[in-house]
Tab-separated table of C-alpha atoms and ligand atoms in Angstrom:
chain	number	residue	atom	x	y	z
A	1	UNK	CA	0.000	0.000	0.000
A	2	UNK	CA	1.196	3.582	-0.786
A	3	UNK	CA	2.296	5.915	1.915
A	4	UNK	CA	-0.061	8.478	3.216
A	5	UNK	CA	0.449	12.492	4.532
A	6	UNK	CA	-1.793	13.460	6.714
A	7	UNK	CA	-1.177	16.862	9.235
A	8	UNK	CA	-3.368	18.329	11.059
A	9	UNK	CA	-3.263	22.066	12.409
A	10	UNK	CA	-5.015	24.546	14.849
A	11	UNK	CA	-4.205	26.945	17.247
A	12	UNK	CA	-2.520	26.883	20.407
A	13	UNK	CA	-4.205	23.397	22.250
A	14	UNK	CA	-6.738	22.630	19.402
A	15	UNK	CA	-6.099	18.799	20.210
A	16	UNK	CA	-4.157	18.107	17.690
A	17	UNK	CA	-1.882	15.657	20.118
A	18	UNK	CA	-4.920	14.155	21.389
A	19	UNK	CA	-6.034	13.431	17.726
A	20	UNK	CA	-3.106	11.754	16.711
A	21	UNK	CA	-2.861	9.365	19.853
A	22	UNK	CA	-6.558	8.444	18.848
A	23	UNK	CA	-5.821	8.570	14.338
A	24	UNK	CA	-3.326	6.712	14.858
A	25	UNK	CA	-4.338	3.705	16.958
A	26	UNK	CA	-7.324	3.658	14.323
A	27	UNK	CA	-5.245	3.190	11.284
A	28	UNK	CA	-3.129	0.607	13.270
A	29	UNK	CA	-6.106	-1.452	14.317
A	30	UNK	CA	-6.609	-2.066	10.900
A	31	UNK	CA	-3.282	-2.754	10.083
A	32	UNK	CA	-1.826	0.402	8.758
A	33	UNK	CA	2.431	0.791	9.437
A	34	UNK	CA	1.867	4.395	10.927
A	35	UNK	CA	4.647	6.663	12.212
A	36	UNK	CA	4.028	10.065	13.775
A	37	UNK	CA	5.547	12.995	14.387
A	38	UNK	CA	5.569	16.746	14.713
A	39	UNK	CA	6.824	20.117	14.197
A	40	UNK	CA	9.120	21.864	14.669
A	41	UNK	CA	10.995	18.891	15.655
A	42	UNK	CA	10.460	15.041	14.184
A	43	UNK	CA	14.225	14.822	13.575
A	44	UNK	CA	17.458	15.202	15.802
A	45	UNK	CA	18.747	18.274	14.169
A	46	UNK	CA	14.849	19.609	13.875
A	47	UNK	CA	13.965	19.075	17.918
A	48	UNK	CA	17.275	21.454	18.319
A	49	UNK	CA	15.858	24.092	16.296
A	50	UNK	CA	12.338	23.433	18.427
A	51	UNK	CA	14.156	24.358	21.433
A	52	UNK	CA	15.388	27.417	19.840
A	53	UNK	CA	11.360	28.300	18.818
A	54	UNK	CA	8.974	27.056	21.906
A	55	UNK	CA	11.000	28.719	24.754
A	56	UNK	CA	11.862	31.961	25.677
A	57	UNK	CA	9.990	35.410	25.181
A	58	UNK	CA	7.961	36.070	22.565
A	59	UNK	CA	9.813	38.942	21.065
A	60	UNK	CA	13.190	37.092	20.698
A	61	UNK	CA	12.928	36.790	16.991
A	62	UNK	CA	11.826	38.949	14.128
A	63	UNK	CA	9.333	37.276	11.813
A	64	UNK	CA	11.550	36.205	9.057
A	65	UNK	CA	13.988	34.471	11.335
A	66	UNK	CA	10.868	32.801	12.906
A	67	UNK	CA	10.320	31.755	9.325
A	68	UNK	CA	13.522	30.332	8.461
A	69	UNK	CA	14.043	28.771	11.260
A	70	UNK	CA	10.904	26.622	11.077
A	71	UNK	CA	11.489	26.301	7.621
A	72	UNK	CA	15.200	25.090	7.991
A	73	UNK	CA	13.770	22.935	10.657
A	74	UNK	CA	10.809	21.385	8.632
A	75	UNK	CA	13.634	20.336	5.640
A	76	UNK	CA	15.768	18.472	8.028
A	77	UNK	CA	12.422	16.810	9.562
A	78	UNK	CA	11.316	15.682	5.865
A	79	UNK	CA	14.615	14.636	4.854
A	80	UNK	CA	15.686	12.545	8.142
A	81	UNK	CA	11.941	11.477	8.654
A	82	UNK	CA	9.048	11.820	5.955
A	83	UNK	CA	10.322	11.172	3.160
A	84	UNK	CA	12.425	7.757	3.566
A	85	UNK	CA	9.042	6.506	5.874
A	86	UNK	CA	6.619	7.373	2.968
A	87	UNK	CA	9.150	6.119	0.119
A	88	UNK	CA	8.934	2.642	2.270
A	89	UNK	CA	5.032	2.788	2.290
A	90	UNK	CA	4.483	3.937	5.500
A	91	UNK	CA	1.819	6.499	6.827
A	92	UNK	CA	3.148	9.645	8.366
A	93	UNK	CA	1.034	11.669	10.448
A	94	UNK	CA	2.608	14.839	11.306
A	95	UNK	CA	1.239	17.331	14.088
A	96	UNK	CA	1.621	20.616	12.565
A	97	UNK	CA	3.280	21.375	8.927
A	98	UNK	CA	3.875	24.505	6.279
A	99	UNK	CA	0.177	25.297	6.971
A	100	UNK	CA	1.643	26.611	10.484
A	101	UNK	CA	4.205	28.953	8.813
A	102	UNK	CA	1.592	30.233	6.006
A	103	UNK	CA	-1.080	30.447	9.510
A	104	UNK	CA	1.728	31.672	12.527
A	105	UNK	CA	4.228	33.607	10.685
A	106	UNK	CA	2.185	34.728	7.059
A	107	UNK	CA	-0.979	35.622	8.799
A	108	UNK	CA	-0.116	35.755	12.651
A	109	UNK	CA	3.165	37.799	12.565
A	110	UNK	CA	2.048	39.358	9.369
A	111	UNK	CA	4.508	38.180	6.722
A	112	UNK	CA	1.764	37.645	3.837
A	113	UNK	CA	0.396	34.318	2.732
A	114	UNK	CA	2.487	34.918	-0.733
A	115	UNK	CA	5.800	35.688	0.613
A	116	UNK	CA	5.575	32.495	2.896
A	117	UNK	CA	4.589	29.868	0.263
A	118	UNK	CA	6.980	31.370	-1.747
A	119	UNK	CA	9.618	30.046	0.941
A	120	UNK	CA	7.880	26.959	1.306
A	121	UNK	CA	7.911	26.386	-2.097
A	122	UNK	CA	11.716	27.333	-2.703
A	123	UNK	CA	12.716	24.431	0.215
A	124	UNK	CA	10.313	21.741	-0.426
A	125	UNK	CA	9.081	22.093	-4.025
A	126	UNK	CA	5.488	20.848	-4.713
A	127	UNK	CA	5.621	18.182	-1.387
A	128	UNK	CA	2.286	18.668	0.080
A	129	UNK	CA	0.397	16.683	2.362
A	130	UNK	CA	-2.288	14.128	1.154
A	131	UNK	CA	-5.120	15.597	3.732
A	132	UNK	CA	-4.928	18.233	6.599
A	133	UNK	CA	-7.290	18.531	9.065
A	134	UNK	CA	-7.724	22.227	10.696
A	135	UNK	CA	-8.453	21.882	14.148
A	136	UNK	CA	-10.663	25.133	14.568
A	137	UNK	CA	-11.972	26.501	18.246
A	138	UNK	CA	-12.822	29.458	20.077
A	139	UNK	CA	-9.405	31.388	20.981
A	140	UNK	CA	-9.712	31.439	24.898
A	141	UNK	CA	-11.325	27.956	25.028
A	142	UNK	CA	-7.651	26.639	22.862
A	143	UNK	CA	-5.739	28.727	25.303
A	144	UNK	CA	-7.509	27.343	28.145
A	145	UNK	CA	-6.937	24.114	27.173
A	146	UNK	CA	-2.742	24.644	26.748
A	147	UNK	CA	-2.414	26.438	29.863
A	148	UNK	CA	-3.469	23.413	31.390
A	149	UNK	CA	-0.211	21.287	29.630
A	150	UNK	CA	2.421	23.347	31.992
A	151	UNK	CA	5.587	23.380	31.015
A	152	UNK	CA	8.455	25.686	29.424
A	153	UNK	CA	6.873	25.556	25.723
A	154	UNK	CA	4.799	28.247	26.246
A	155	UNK	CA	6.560	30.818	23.716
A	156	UNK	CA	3.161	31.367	21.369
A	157	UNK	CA	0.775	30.704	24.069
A	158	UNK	CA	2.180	34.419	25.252
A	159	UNK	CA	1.379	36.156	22.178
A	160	UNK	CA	-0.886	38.979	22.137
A	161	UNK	CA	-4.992	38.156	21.813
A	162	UNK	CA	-4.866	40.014	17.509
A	163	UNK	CA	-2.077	37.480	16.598
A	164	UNK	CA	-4.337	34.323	17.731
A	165	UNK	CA	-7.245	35.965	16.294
A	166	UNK	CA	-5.416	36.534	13.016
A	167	UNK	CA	-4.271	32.977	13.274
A	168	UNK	CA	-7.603	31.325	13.543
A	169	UNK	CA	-8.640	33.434	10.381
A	170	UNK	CA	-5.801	32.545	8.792
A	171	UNK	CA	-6.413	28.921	8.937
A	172	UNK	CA	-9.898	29.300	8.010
A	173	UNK	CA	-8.591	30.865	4.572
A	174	UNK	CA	-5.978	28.511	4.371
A	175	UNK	CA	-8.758	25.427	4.172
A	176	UNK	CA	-10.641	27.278	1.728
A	177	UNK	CA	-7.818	28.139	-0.600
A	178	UNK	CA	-6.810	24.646	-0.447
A	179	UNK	CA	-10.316	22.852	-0.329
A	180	UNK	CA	-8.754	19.725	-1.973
A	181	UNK	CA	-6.792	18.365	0.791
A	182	UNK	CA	-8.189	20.404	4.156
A	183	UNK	CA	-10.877	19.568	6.023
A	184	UNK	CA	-11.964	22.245	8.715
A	185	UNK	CA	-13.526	20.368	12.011
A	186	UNK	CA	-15.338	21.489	14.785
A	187	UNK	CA	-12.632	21.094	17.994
A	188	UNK	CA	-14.585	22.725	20.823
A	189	UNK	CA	-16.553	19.365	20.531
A	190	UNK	CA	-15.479	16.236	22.660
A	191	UNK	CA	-12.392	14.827	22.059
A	192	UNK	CA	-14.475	11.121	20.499
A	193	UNK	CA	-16.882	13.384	18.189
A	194	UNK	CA	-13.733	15.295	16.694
A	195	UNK	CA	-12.204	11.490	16.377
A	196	UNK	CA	-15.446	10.086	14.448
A	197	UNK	CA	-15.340	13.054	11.925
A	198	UNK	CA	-11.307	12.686	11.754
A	199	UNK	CA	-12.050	9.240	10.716
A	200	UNK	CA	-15.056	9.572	8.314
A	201	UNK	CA	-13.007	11.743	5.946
A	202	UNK	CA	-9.842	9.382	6.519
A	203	UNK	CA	-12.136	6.689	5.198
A	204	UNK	CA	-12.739	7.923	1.995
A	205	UNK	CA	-9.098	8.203	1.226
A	206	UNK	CA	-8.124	6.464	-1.562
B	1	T5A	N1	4.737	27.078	15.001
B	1	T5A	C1	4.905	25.814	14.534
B	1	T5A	C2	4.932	28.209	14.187
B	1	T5A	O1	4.792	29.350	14.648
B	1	T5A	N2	5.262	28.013	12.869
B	1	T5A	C3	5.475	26.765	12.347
B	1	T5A	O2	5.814	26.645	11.148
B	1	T5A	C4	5.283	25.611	13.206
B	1	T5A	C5	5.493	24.223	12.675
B	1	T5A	C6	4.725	24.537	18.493
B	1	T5A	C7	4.562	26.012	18.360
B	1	T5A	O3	5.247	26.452	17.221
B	1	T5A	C8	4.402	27.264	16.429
B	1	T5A	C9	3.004	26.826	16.763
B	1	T5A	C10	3.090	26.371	18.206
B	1	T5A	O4	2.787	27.428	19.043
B	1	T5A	P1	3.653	22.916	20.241
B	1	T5A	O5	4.142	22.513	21.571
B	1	T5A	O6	3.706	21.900	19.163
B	1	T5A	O7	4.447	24.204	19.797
B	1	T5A	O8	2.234	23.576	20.463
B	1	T5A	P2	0.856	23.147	19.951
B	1	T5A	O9	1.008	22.519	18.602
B	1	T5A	O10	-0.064	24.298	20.037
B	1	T5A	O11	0.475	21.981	20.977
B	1	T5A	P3	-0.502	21.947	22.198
B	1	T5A	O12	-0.055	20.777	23.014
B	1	T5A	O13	-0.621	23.265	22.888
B	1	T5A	O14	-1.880	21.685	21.578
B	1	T5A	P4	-2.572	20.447	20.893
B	1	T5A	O15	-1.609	19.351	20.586
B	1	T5A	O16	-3.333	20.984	19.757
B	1	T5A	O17	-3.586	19.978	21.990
B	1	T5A	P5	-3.575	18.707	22.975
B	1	T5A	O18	-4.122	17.533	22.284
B	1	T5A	O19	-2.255	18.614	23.640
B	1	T5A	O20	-4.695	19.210	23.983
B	1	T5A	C11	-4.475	20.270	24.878
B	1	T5A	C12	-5.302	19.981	26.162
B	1	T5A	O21	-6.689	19.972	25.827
B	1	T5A	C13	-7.271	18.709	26.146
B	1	T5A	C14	-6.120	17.728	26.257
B	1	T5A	O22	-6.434	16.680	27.141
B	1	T5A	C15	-4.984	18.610	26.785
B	1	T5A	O23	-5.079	18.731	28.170
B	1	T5A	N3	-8.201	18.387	25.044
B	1	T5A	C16	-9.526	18.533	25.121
B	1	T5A	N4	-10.337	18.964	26.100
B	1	T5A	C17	-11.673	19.002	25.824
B	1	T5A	N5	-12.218	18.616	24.638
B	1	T5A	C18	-11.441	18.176	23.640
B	1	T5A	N6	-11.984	17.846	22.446
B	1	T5A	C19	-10.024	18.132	23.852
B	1	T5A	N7	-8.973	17.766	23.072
B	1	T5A	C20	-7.880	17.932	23.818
């Protein structure tokens, strides 16, 4: 059987993790080889340049060097990680992707949508994913939700109320200028419904 791309992508605590824990014991049930991962990170090199992203105060990088840096991060991840799993058949399911540079940095930080496919497109070529689910909530209820996860990655989580609010628009455009592989779901419901609707559009893959 062919390897598979599937992301999926949201704001800050959409349930994206939660998602993938559930996908992917689906698609194993069945017998699908499944490997998942995430960004920024998914390779060694990659989870250094996390670090360099997820901690620390929000200001510490312009835009662009957010850019490139989760760009420079995402080529390392596809060439340690994606690509050899889906040239052996395998299904990758990534938590976040590009869509998160076109939605954090194009939209959020105010790049521009064209300027940051035009990077995407000068690193990866045409490599898209197969299907993305957008994860799409209420901004406080998301930010509720990651507040709750603790911890030192809380870079984003500290931005200002407009960039989140630009981000969740931005997504919502993103899905609609790229109807043929997103699917935009409902993830203020519970975390089974969002799972059922995950996996009635993974069922019709072909
Ligand atoms: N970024 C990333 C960029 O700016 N540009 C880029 O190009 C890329 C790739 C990565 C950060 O980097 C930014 C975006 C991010 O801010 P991260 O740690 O990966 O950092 O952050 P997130 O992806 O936002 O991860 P979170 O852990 O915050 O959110 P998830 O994975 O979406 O949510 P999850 O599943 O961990 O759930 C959060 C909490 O909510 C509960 C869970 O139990 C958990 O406690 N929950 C629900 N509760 C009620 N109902 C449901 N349906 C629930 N689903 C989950």
């Amino acid at each position: 059987m062919a390897g598979r791309f599937i992301t999926l992508e949201g704001g800050e605590g959409a349930g994206k993790t939660t998602q993938i824990e559930l996908l992917t014991a689906a698609l194993r049930a069945r017998g699908i080889d499944v490997v998942t991962t995430r960004e920024p990170g998914g390779a060694p090199g990659a989870e250094q340049i996390r670090t360099l992203l997820v901690e620390g105060e929000p200001g510490r990088w312009d835009a662009w060097t957010e850019a490139l840096l989760h760009t420079a991060a995402r080529r390392d991840h596809l060439r340690a990680t994606v690509w050899p799993a889906l040239e052996a058949g395998r299904w990758v399911i990534s938590d976040r992707f590009y869509d998160s540079t076109v939605a954090y940095q194009g939209y959020g930080h105010g790049l521009g949508v064209e300027a940051v496919e035009r990077l995407q497109a000068l690193v990866l070529g045409d490599f898209a994913p197969d299907l993305t689910f957008v994860l799409d909530l209420p901004i406080d209820t998301g930010l509720a939700r990651a507040a709750g996860r603790g911890g030192t990655e809380d870079r984003y989580e500290r931005m200002d109320h407009g960039f989140h609010q630009r981000l969740r628009n931005g997504y919502l455009d993103i899905a609609r200028r790229h109807d043929h592989r997103c699917v935009v779901i409902d993830a203020a419901q519970s975390a089974d419904a969002v799972h059922q609707q995950i996996m009635s559009v993974v069922d019709r893959l072909d």
